[in-house]
Amino acid sequence: MSEPLLKVENLKKYYPIKSGGFGKVSETVRAVDGVSFSIREGETLGIVGESGCGKSTTGRMIMRLIEPTEGKIMFQGKNIMNLSKRDMRKARKDIQMIFQDPFASLNPRHTVGRIIEEPMIVHKMGNRKQRQKRVEELLELVGLSAYHARRYPHQFSGGQRQRIGIARALAVQPKVIIADEPVSALDVSVQSQVLNLLKDLQKKFNLTFIFIAHDLSVVRHISDSVGVMYLGKIVELSESENLYNHPNHPYTKALLSAVPVPDPEIKTKRIILEGDVPSPAHPPSGCAFHDRCPVAMDICSKERPHLKTLEDGRMVSCHLFD
Amino acid sequence: MFYYSIKRLLMLIPVLLGMTLIVFAIIHAIPGNPALTILGTKATPEAIHSLNRSLGLDNPWYVQYFSYLKDILSGNLGTSIQTNSPISSEIWPHLAATIELSFVAMIIAVFVGINAGIISAWKQNSFLDYTAMILALIGVSMPVFWLGLLEQWGFSIKLQWLPSIGRDDIRNSVDPITNLYLIDTLLRGRLDQFWMVIRHLILPAIALATIPTAIIARMTRSSMLEVLKSDYIRTAKAKGQRMIWIVYKYALKNAFIPILTVIGLQTGLLLGGAILTETIFGWPGVGLYIYNAIQYRDYPVIQSGILVIAFIFVMVNFIVDLLYGLFDPRIKYR
Amino acid sequence: MSEAILKVEGLKTSFFTDDGEIPAVDGIDFSVNEGEILGIVGESGCGKSVTSLSIMGLLPSPPGKIVGGHIFYKGEDISHAKESKMRKLRGNDIAMIFQEPMTSLNPVFTIGEQLMEAIRLHNHLSKKALTERAVELLKLVGLPRAKELLKEYPHELSGGMRQRVMIAMAMSCNPKVLIADEPTTALDVTIQAQILDLMIKLNRETHTAIIMITHDLGVVAQMCNRVVVMYAGKVVEEGLVKDIFNHPKHPYTEGLIQSIPDLYGKKDYLHTIKGSVPKPGSIHKGCLFAPRCEFVMDKCRVNTPELLGDSHKSRCFLHQEKA
């Protein structure tokens, strides 16, 4: 088995909350609390979870757009946490990002050509002519036309704008693309176009994806393996077929059962979780999920479970599997 | 809330100290010797020297500053060179006159400004909206002295409806208790004088209120426009609530924070910025008091006048800060 | 079949902008029966939200205006009713909840003040009775600590709780029809499941008819009895949920169902509908879906198909020919 291209170990992000006006740290928000995973080249890791679970923070930390509090990010065998600011900027050429909001992430005053060219200028790639040629290639690649380069973002629909965002990410020939909710702002009929495009591009360039989303069906469709996050931690991580067909963690089970299935014949037995996700500033003791868990045991409120690898290679963080 | 108020009050101390320091520095930066001013140009060097010593002016600046500070804290604002009486007792009647005028002006500004702003926002792009906003533009751009003179010409000289000068008639002057004449006349049961005081207040108050009215109207309009577009206004309509009720109860409370900020700042400016109005209308307020002091180079009075106005400005904004919490529960005082 | 409580006939709603008249809803017909859950499904810009605002008389006006058709509530046309008449209907007979629970409640008034206002507007109750009713409503929508909640402000509640408060407010006067405009779109999946469950429960217990406006076919499949599919301001298909999911009669509905990634199986490629939704106001001849349709025929580009059928209607020549 080949070495993973990207390996994240015990990644943490803590935000101190100051109060009392004297700069005293009264509490800590554990946005991401010890996340580990690895991805092999050309594969897709999906990260799912509800809002506030830390999935977007995790994505941003891999690019060090948010500086991690603790942890290791091994990319091609090197820990990019040790890179200086300047070296990190260079390293970002290999890791690019696609954002959720295709409306907000494109500068409205720049032409599409300029937007796509920009990362190439930053990384000093080619001369002006070569770059412009590449912009045209990229536009064709994502299903737009070369003449679109002269237009402005507001002249495009949501799906087209997301294609522009993808072209911009591809401009510097990255190895890894972190996609943060790339289709959640799009209509269903357009969403499927963008998902197909991402799959095509992955095959063509042997891209590695980290696909962050809240939509479980979308994640299943695109991912080889999937990590489920709850309150800053991964509660289950496994090969995607396995996870969806036989979820282990009670939270994964509840999450899957909660999705309304677009087929009136399938009436799933919904597991309705009580209450809301607790605040990451005051996570429950022991297992963070125990207060909403339908099968919680005594130990769950006392001891925090660790992510264990089961026999079939799936990883789950739950006392049921001790 | 109580804890927050105390904390804010404590935080005012450095602000107020800085203020005294600046006032002190400005006065000392002005060329000229107070002893020379007091004794006249024919004074002997010995006389100047001994007066300097008795006034403490030969001490280093920080010693002077601390003794100045000590005086202020004990309520001693110094002695007027012009009248030779203590400023602390002299300044109050002037201050009261200014407070009374500013207060009335502010009531006009808040009432007219908020209502004009609300109507403009509610009936956006209507004739009413355009009229109100053009008037507001004129209000901000019109010089106060020009408006004051126009008022005097129109209402006092041509129409002879209202008096143009002073707080009361010379032959029927108010016997002061608090020096706030609206209160004094009522305390003495002189309704005729109360009415006279109001008649004197109208023209200067309107002149003084123009700019704040215009600013409040514009702020209210933009703030209300934003609120009226929000989802919870739609929710209120979906409940079957009346529009007028939605606008005045629901929307206004939400729109009020920026309006309150403007009201606070304008109140402060009114108290300090009444000089022009007071001069034109012969209003015996702090503005006129300082104006006269400047003409006589009465430094202690200028110094104290500026200090008192700055103090009031700071306090008004402190109160506004505390008021925010009344209108928006999301603002937490810690 | 039970009586239609709300009936929309040939409704046309347009927005008048500097670029001229833009028809957002272009002649739609549907009806809601007493106690049923009707889904209105479609993608952004199809006119589903404008339809709901037209029914409530809450169109932002100007620029929005009903330019044609009728809306019958209990047989009476309310499409051009006076504001005072609409005020009596709103919240009392027809209530509405919205997509953004975070911003739909007024941030500077307590939950109690807002909830009790909704009750008081249509009922004369003593202060004590008002409070009791408010507590009862909060319990009905499954909120714990009802009494304390009355004194709290919206920002102290989570998104799911706020949507429950919105539902409590909408249910406060036992409306005949509840219009829910994307009520769970802004919520997380597990919270969405809670809210959908609650709405089904309320529908069964109170027999309030629900118009569920959504883009999520999953929500429709799990919740609704009947569904209306909208595309570019028109109804393209209407029928029982099971008929529409099993035998869609319009290529758009079919494409929509197939474009959703499957939670229970994996296909390599998703079905797509090429192109994107036409901009509202763009001029078209023939069927509006023709430029994106994989079964397009010559006549589709020239003639506009009608919405035909008995219980399962569709606006497509292809299926009308087959039949």
Tab-separated table of C-alpha atoms in Angstrom, chain B residues 141-283:
chain	number	residue	atom	x	y	z
B	141	SER	CA	-25.853	72.872	5.090
B	142	MET	CA	-27.476	76.062	6.390
B	143	PRO	CA	-25.132	78.119	8.638
B	144	VAL	CA	-26.712	78.567	12.079
B	145	PHE	CA	-26.030	82.298	12.268
B	146	TRP	CA	-27.747	82.826	8.931
B	147	LEU	CA	-30.807	80.888	9.997
B	148	GLY	CA	-30.833	82.758	13.331
B	149	LEU	CA	-30.738	86.124	11.616
B	150	LEU	CA	-33.495	85.036	9.211
B	151	GLU	CA	-35.675	83.984	12.130
B	152	GLN	CA	-35.131	87.270	13.923
B	153	TRP	CA	-35.894	89.240	10.804
B	154	GLY	CA	-39.029	87.237	10.042
B	155	PHE	CA	-40.619	86.434	13.381
B	156	SER	CA	-39.372	89.305	15.547
B	157	ILE	CA	-38.995	92.294	13.287
B	158	LYS	CA	-41.511	91.718	10.476
B	159	LEU	CA	-44.208	89.678	12.215
B	160	GLN	CA	-43.351	90.737	15.795
B	161	TRP	CA	-44.545	87.373	17.093
B	162	LEU	CA	-41.607	86.388	19.233
B	163	PRO	CA	-38.814	88.130	21.134
B	164	SER	CA	-35.393	87.991	19.528
B	165	ILE	CA	-33.016	88.527	22.441
B	166	GLY	CA	-32.389	87.068	25.909
B	167	ARG	CA	-34.035	84.582	28.220
B	168	ASP	CA	-36.650	86.955	29.651
B	169	ASP	CA	-37.919	90.519	29.359
B	170	ILE	CA	-35.753	93.057	31.143
B	171	ARG	CA	-38.741	94.695	32.793
B	172	ASN	CA	-40.205	91.365	33.864
B	173	SER	CA	-37.180	89.321	34.769
B	174	VAL	CA	-37.365	85.927	36.384
B	175	ASP	CA	-36.345	85.590	40.007
B	176	PRO	CA	-33.989	82.606	39.829
B	177	ILE	CA	-33.987	79.608	42.155
B	178	THR	CA	-32.326	76.854	40.131
B	179	ASN	CA	-31.544	79.157	37.243
B	180	LEU	CA	-33.454	76.789	34.995
B	181	TYR	CA	-36.166	79.327	34.231
B	182	LEU	CA	-38.787	76.836	33.046
B	183	ILE	CA	-38.627	75.261	36.501
B	184	ASP	CA	-38.165	78.490	38.442
B	185	THR	CA	-41.245	80.179	37.005
B	186	LEU	CA	-43.339	77.130	37.842
B	187	LEU	CA	-41.883	76.940	41.357
B	188	ARG	CA	-42.869	80.551	41.900
B	189	GLY	CA	-46.267	79.897	40.367
B	190	ARG	CA	-45.776	82.514	37.661
B	191	LEU	CA	-47.486	80.950	34.658
B	192	ASP	CA	-47.317	84.264	32.798
B	193	GLN	CA	-43.529	84.231	33.151
B	194	PHE	CA	-43.408	80.537	32.196
B	195	TRP	CA	-45.091	81.412	28.931
B	196	MET	CA	-42.722	84.340	28.437
B	197	VAL	CA	-39.708	82.039	28.956
B	198	ILE	CA	-41.080	79.645	26.368
B	199	ARG	CA	-41.584	82.477	23.895
B	200	HIS	CA	-37.955	83.448	24.374
B	201	LEU	CA	-36.822	79.878	23.912
B	202	ILE	CA	-38.583	79.162	20.612
B	203	LEU	CA	-36.403	80.982	18.090
B	204	PRO	CA	-32.955	80.099	19.462
B	205	ALA	CA	-34.033	76.524	20.130
B	206	ILE	CA	-35.207	76.103	16.541
B	207	ALA	CA	-31.970	77.588	15.213
B	208	LEU	CA	-29.947	75.312	17.451
B	209	ALA	CA	-32.066	72.262	16.590
B	210	THR	CA	-31.752	72.480	12.798
B	211	ILE	CA	-28.533	70.568	12.351
B	212	PRO	CA	-29.267	67.800	14.855
B	213	THR	CA	-32.795	67.423	13.458
B	214	ALA	CA	-31.422	66.927	9.983
B	215	ILE	CA	-28.767	64.485	11.115
B	216	ILE	CA	-31.195	62.491	13.248
B	217	ALA	CA	-33.706	62.376	10.390
B	218	ARG	CA	-31.140	61.021	7.972
B	219	MET	CA	-29.839	58.466	10.435
B	220	THR	CA	-33.369	57.342	11.325
B	221	ARG	CA	-34.261	56.956	7.677
B	222	SER	CA	-31.297	54.797	6.757
B	223	SER	CA	-31.540	52.746	9.917
B	224	MET	CA	-35.294	52.208	9.482
B	225	LEU	CA	-34.953	51.306	5.807
B	226	GLU	CA	-32.661	48.481	6.745
B	227	VAL	CA	-34.884	47.236	9.560
B	228	LEU	CA	-38.069	47.410	7.489
B	229	LYS	CA	-36.529	44.994	4.991
B	230	SER	CA	-35.752	42.400	7.634
B	231	ASP	CA	-37.377	39.036	8.073
B	232	TYR	CA	-38.932	39.727	11.455
B	233	ILE	CA	-40.912	42.618	10.031
B	234	ARG	CA	-42.315	40.175	7.476
B	235	THR	CA	-43.104	37.827	10.365
B	236	ALA	CA	-44.981	40.599	12.160
B	237	LYS	CA	-47.012	41.284	9.015
B	238	ALA	CA	-47.735	37.575	8.661
B	239	LYS	CA	-49.230	37.626	12.149
B	240	GLY	CA	-51.740	40.190	10.957
B	241	GLN	CA	-50.237	43.203	12.743
B	242	ARG	CA	-51.002	46.764	11.597
B	243	MET	CA	-48.295	48.570	9.668
B	244	ILE	CA	-48.257	51.675	11.859
B	245	TRP	CA	-47.808	49.500	14.921
B	246	ILE	CA	-45.064	47.491	13.206
B	247	VAL	CA	-43.212	50.654	12.269
B	248	TYR	CA	-43.391	52.458	15.606
B	249	LYS	CA	-43.101	49.511	17.956
B	250	TYR	CA	-41.242	46.751	16.159
B	251	ALA	CA	-39.014	48.547	13.745
B	252	LEU	CA	-38.143	51.645	15.754
B	253	LYS	CA	-36.794	49.734	18.727
B	254	ASN	CA	-34.487	47.819	16.411
B	255	ALA	CA	-33.427	50.912	14.515
B	256	PHE	CA	-32.807	52.921	17.639
B	257	ILE	CA	-29.187	52.050	18.503
B	258	PRO	CA	-27.533	54.101	15.735
B	259	ILE	CA	-30.075	56.868	16.300
B	260	LEU	CA	-29.217	56.910	19.991
B	261	THR	CA	-25.524	57.245	19.191
B	262	VAL	CA	-26.244	60.265	17.021
B	263	ILE	CA	-28.498	61.792	19.666
B	264	GLY	CA	-25.729	61.420	22.233
B	265	LEU	CA	-23.074	63.007	20.058
B	266	GLN	CA	-25.381	65.823	19.015
B	267	THR	CA	-26.392	66.594	22.586
B	268	GLY	CA	-22.744	66.960	23.466
B	269	LEU	CA	-22.139	69.171	20.448
B	270	LEU	CA	-25.182	71.317	21.261
B	271	LEU	CA	-23.949	72.056	24.755
B	272	GLY	CA	-20.575	73.064	23.470
B	273	GLY	CA	-21.564	74.423	20.117
B	274	ALA	CA	-24.200	76.834	21.227
B	275	ILE	CA	-21.754	79.757	21.065
B	276	LEU	CA	-23.027	81.007	17.703
B	277	THR	CA	-26.669	80.736	18.612
B	278	GLU	CA	-26.108	82.297	22.024
B	279	THR	CA	-24.236	85.238	20.563
B	280	ILE	CA	-26.909	85.954	17.959
B	281	PHE	CA	-29.802	85.629	20.387
B	282	GLY	CA	-28.035	87.263	23.307
B	283	TRP	CA	-28.555	84.111	25.280
